[in-house]
Coordinates of C-alpha atoms in Angstrom, one line a residue:
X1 CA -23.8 -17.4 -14.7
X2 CA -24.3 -15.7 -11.4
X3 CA -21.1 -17.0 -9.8
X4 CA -19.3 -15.5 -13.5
X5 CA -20.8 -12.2 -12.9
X6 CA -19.5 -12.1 -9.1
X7 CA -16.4 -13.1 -10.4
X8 CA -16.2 -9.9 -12.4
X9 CA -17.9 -7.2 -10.1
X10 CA -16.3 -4.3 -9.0
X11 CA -14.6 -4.8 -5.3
X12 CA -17.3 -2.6 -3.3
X13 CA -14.7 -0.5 -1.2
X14 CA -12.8 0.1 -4.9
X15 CA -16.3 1.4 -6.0
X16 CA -16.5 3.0 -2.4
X17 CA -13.2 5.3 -3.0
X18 CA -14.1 5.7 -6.8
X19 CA -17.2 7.4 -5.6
X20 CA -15.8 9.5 -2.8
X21 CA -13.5 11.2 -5.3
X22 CA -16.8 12.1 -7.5
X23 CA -18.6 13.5 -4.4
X24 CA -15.3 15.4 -3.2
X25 CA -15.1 17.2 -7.1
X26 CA -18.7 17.7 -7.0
X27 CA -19.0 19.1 -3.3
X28 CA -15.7 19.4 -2.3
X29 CA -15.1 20.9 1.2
X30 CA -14.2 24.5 1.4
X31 CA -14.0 27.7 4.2
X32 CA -15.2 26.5 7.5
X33 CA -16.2 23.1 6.4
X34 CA -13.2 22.3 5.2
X35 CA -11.6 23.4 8.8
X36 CA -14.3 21.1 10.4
X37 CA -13.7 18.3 7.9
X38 CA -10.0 18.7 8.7
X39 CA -10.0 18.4 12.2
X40 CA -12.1 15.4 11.8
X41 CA -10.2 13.8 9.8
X42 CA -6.8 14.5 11.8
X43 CA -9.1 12.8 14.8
X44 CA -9.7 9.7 12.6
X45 CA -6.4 9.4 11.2
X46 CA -5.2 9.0 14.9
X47 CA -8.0 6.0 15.6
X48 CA -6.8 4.8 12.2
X49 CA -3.2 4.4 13.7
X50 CA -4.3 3.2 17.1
X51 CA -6.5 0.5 16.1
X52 CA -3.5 -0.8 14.2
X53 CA -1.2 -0.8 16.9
X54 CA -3.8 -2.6 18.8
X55 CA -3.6 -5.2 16.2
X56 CA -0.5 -5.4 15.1
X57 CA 1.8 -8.5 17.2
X58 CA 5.2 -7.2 17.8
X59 CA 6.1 -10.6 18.4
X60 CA 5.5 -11.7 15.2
X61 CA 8.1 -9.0 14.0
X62 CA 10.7 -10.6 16.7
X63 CA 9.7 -14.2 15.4
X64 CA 10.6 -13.1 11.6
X65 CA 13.9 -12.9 12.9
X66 CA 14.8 -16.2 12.5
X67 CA 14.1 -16.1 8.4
X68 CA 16.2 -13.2 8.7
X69 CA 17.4 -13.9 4.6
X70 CA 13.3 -13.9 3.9
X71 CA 12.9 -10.7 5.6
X72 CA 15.4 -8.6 4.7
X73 CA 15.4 -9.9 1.2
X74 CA 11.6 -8.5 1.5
X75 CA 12.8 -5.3 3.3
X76 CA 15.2 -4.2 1.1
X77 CA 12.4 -4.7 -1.9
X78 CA 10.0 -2.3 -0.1
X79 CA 12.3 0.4 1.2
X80 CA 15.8 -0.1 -1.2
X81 CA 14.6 -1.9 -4.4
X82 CA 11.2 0.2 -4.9
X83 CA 12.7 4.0 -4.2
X84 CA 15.4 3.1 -6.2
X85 CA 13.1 2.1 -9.3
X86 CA 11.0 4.9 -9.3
X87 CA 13.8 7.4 -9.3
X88 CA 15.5 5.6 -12.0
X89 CA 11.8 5.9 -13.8
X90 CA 11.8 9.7 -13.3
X91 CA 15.4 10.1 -14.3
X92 CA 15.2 8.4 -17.4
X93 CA 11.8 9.7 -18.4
X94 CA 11.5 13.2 -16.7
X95 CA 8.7 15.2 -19.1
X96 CA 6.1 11.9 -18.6
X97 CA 4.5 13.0 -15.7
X98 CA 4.0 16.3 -14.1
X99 CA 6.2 17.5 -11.0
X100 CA 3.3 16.3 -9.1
X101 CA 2.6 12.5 -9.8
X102 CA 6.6 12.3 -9.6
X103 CA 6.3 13.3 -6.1
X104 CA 3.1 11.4 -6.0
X105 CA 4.9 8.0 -7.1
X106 CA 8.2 8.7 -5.3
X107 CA 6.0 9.2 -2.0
X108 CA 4.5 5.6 -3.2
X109 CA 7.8 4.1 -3.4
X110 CA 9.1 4.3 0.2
X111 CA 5.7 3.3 1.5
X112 CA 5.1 -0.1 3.9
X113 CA 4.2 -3.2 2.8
X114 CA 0.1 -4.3 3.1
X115 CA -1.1 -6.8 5.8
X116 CA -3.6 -8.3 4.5
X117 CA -3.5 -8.6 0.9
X118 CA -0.1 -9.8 1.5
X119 CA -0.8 -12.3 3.6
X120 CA -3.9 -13.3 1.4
X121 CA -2.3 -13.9 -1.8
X122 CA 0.4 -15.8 -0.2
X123 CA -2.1 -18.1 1.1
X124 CA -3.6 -18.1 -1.9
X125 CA -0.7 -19.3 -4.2
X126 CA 1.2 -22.1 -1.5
X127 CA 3.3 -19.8 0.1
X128 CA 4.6 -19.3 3.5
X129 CA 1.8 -17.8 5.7
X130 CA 3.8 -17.1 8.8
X131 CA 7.0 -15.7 7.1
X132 CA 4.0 -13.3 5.0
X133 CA 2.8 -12.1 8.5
X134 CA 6.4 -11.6 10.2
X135 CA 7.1 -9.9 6.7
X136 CA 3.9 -7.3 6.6
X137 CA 3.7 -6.7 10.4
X138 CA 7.9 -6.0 10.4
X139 CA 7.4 -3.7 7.1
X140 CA 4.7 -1.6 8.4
X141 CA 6.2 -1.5 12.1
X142 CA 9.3 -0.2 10.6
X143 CA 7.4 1.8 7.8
X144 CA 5.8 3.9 10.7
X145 CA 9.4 5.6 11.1
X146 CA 11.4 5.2 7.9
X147 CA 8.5 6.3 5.2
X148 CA 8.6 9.7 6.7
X149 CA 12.6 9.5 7.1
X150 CA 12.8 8.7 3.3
X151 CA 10.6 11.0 2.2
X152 CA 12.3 13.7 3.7
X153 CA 15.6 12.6 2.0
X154 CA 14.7 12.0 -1.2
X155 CA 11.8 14.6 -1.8
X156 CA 13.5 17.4 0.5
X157 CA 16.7 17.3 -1.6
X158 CA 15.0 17.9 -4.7
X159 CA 12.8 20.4 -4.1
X160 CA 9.4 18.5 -4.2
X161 CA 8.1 20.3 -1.6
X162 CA 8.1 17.9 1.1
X163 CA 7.5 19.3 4.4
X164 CA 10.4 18.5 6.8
X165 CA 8.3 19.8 9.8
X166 CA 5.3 17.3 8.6
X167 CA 7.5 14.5 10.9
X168 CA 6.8 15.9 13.7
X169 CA 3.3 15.7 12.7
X170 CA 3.6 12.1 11.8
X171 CA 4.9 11.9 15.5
X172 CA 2.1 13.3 17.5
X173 CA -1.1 11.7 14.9
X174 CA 0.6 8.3 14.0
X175 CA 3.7 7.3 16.3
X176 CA 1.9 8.2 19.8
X177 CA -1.8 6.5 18.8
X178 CA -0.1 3.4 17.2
X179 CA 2.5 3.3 20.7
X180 CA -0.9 3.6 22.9
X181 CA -2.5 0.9 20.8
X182 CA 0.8 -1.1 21.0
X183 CA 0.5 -0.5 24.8
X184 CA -2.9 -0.9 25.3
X185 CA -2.6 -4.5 23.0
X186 CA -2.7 -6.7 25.9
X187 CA -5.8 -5.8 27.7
X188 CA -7.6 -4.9 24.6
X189 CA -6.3 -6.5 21.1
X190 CA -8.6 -9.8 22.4
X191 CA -11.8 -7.4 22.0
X192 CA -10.3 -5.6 18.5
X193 CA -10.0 -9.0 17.5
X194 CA -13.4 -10.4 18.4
X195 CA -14.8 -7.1 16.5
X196 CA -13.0 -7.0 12.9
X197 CA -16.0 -6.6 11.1
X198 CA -16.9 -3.7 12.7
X199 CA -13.7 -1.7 13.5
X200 CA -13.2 -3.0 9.4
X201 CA -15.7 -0.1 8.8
X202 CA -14.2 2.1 10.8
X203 CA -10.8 1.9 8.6
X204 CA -12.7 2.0 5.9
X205 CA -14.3 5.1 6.6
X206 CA -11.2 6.5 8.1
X207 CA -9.4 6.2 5.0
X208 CA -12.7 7.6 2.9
X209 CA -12.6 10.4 5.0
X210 CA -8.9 10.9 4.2
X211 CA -9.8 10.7 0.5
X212 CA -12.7 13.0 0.4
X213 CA -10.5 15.4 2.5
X214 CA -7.2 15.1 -0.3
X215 CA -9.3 15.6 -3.1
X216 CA -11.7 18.3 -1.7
X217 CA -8.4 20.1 -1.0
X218 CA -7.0 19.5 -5.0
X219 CA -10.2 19.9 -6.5
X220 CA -10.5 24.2 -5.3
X221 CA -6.6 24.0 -6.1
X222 CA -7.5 23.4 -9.6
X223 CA -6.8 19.6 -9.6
X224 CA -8.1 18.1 -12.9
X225 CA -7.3 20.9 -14.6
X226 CA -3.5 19.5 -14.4
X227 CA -4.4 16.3 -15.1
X228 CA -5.5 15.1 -19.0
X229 CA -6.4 11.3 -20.2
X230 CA -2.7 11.6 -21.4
X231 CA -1.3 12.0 -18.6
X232 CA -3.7 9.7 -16.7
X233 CA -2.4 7.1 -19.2
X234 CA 0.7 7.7 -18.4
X235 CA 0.5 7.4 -14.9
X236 CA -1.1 4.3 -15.5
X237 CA 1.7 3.3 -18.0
X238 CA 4.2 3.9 -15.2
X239 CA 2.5 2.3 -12.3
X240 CA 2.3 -0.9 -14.0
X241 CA 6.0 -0.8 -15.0
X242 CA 7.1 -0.4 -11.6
X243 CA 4.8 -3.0 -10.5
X244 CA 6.2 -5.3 -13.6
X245 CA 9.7 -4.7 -12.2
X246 CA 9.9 -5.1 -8.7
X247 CA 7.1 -8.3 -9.6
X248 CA 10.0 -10.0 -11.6
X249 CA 13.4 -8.9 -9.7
X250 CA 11.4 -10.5 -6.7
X251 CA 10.8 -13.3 -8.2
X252 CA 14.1 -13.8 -10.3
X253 CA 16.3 -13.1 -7.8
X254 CA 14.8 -14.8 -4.9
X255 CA 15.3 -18.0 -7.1
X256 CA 18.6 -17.2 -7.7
X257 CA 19.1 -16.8 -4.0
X258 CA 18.3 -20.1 -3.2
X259 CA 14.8 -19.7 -1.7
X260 CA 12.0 -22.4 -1.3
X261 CA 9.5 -22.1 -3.4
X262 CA 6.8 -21.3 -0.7
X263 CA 9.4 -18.2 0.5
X264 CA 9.8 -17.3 -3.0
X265 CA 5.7 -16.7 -3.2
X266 CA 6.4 -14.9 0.3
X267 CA 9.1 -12.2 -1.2
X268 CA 7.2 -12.1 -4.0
X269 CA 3.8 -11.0 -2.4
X270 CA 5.3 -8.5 -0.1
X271 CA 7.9 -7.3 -1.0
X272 CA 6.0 -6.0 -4.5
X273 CA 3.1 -4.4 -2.3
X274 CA 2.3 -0.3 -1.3
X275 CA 0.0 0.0 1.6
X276 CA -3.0 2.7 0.4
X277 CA -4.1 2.7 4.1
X278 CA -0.9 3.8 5.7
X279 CA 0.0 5.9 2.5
X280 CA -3.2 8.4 2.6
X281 CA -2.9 9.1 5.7
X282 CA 0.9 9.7 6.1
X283 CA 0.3 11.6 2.5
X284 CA -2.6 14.3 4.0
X285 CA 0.1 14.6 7.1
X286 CA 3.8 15.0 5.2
X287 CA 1.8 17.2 2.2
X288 CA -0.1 19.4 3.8
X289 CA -0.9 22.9 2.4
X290 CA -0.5 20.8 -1.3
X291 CA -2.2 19.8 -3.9
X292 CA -2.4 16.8 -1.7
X293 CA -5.5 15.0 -4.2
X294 CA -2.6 14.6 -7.0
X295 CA -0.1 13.2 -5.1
X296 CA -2.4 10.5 -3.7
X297 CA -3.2 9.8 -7.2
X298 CA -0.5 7.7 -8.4
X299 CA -1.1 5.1 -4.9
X300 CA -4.5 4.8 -5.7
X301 CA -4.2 3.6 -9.0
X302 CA -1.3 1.8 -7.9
X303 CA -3.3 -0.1 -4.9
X304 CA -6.1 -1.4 -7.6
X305 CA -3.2 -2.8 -10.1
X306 CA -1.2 -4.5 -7.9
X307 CA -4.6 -6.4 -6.4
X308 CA -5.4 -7.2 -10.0
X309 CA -1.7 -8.3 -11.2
X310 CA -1.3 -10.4 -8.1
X311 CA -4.8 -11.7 -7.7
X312 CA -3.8 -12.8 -11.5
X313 CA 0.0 -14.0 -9.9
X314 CA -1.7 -15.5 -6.8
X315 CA -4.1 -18.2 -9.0
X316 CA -1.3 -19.4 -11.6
X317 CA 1.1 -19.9 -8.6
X318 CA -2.0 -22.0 -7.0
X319 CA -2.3 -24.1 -9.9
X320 CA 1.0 -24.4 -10.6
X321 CA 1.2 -26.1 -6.9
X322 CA -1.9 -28.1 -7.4
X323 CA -1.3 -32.2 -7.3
X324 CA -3.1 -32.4 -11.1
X325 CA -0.8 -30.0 -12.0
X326 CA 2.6 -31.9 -10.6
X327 CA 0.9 -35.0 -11.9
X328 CA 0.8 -33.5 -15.2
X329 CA 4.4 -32.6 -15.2
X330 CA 5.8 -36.2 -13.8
X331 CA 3.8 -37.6 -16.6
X332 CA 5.4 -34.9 -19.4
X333 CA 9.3 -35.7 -17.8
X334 CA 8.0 -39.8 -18.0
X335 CA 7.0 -39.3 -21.7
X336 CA 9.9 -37.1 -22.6

């Protein structure tokens, strides 16, 4: 019964975020605390960032090179296949969603890959474990420059209010900690490693931080006063068909390709993932002066259905692997 009820509990950091937003529209920041909370933030953004370039191989980028099909196959699903999608959503269903959560899921679109949930359900469902860590570390090395780059082009251009001088932001708070972690990898990324659980809370926090800053910011703009249960469903509506899309164009065409079946789980895993950890704070960096708190919105509720549609994915690809489950089949194809 216990292990039932674990089975079903609320993930703790889900909870964690869920909770920050109620805090931030209850006691959101404002005046002089709201300067104070900002520079803090800005300060723990740039750890954020360092901290993964302490982490983060770039020799397990350069080794991805030789499944060069895998990895631009997974490439072009983030940064092509994704953007692509979304504005093909908003173009064919325009009144659905408010200016905002357009930008919002746009911004989503031309986000990195995640690491580590990548690279879990991969390992989860058979895949390829060191193609899914050539794959996430490539995407988010090269997400670093080319999120920014596409949001510029394709927000810019129509007049979402994108702020073109927000890259040289991104610059000075992401590219020049995550370069000095990169540098610094060598003599330190030994004593990062040896201390993941406890650098894990500093992300976490990080990213908290972010969040309670966002929606502090949307909530005295007048936040959930744009937002009804309507269109909250049909954000939710969207999200998941995006997700359903890119989840079965993965996998479709990486069979039609030609791909193993562990690579298949591989493309499938990350090329059908947003990171919410690089997103919030690239979003509080490219937005600022928004209604930053709704454009976040449509990644957050994105992050928590992808986890549950590819937990779900992960477990029927693991059985479908499983030696009672081939043993099943070879005795169907014997009977038949």
């Amino acid at each position: 019964m216990r292990s039932l009820l674990a089975r079903f509990a609320p993930d703790p950091y889900i909870m964690a975020l869920l909770g920050t937003v109620a805090f931030a529209s209850v006691l959101p920041a404002h005046g002089e605390g709201a300067h104070v909370v900002g520079l803090v933030t800005n300060v723990a953004i740039g750890l954020l960032f360092f901290l993964y370039g302490t982490r983060l191989a770039p020799s397990a980028a350069l080794e991805g090179l030789r499944h060069w099909r895998l990895h631009s196959f997974v490439l072009a699903a983030t940064f092509l296949a994704f953007p692509a999608i979304a504005l093909l959503l908003r173009l064919l269903m325009p009144s659905l969603l408010t200016p905002g959560l357009w930008t919002g899921l746009i911004f989503l679109s031309v986000l990195p890959s995640t690491v580590q949930s990548s690279i879990a359900f991969t390992s989860i469902a058979g895949g390829n474990v060191p193609a899914a860590l050539c794959a996430a570390s490539a995407s988010n090395l090269i997400g670093i420059v080319i999120t920014p780059l596409l949001a510029a082009l394709l927000l810019t251009t129509q007049g979402h209010g994108f702020q073109a001088g927000a890259v040289g932001d991104i610059v000075v708070q992401l590219l020049l900690p995550f370069a000095a972690g990169q540098l610094l990898r060598p003599w330190i990324g030994g004593w990062i490693a040896s201390h993941k659980r406890m650098l894990g809370f500093v992300d976490r926090g990080s990213i908290l931080l972010v969040v309670y800053t966002a929606f502090s910011e949307g909530v005295t703009q007048g936040i959930w006063h744009q937002l009804d249960l309507e269109q909250l469903g049909a954000l939710v509506l969207v999200n998941v068909l995006l997700l359903a899309i890119v989840l079965t164009g993965t996998r479709l065409l990486s069979r039609a390709l030609g791909f193993s079946r562990p690579d298949e789980i591989t493309i499938v895993f990350c090329g059908s993932k947003k990171s919410l950890a690089s997103g919030l704070p690239m979003a509080s960096i490219l937005f600022a002066g928004q209604s930053v708190g709704l454009i976040v919105l449509p990644l957050m509720l994105f992050h928590q259905i992808q986890l549950i549609a590819c937990a779900v994915l992960a477990k029927r690809y693991a059985a479908a692997n499983s030696p009672t489950a081939a043993l099943t089949g070879s005795e169907a194809t014997a009977r038949g």
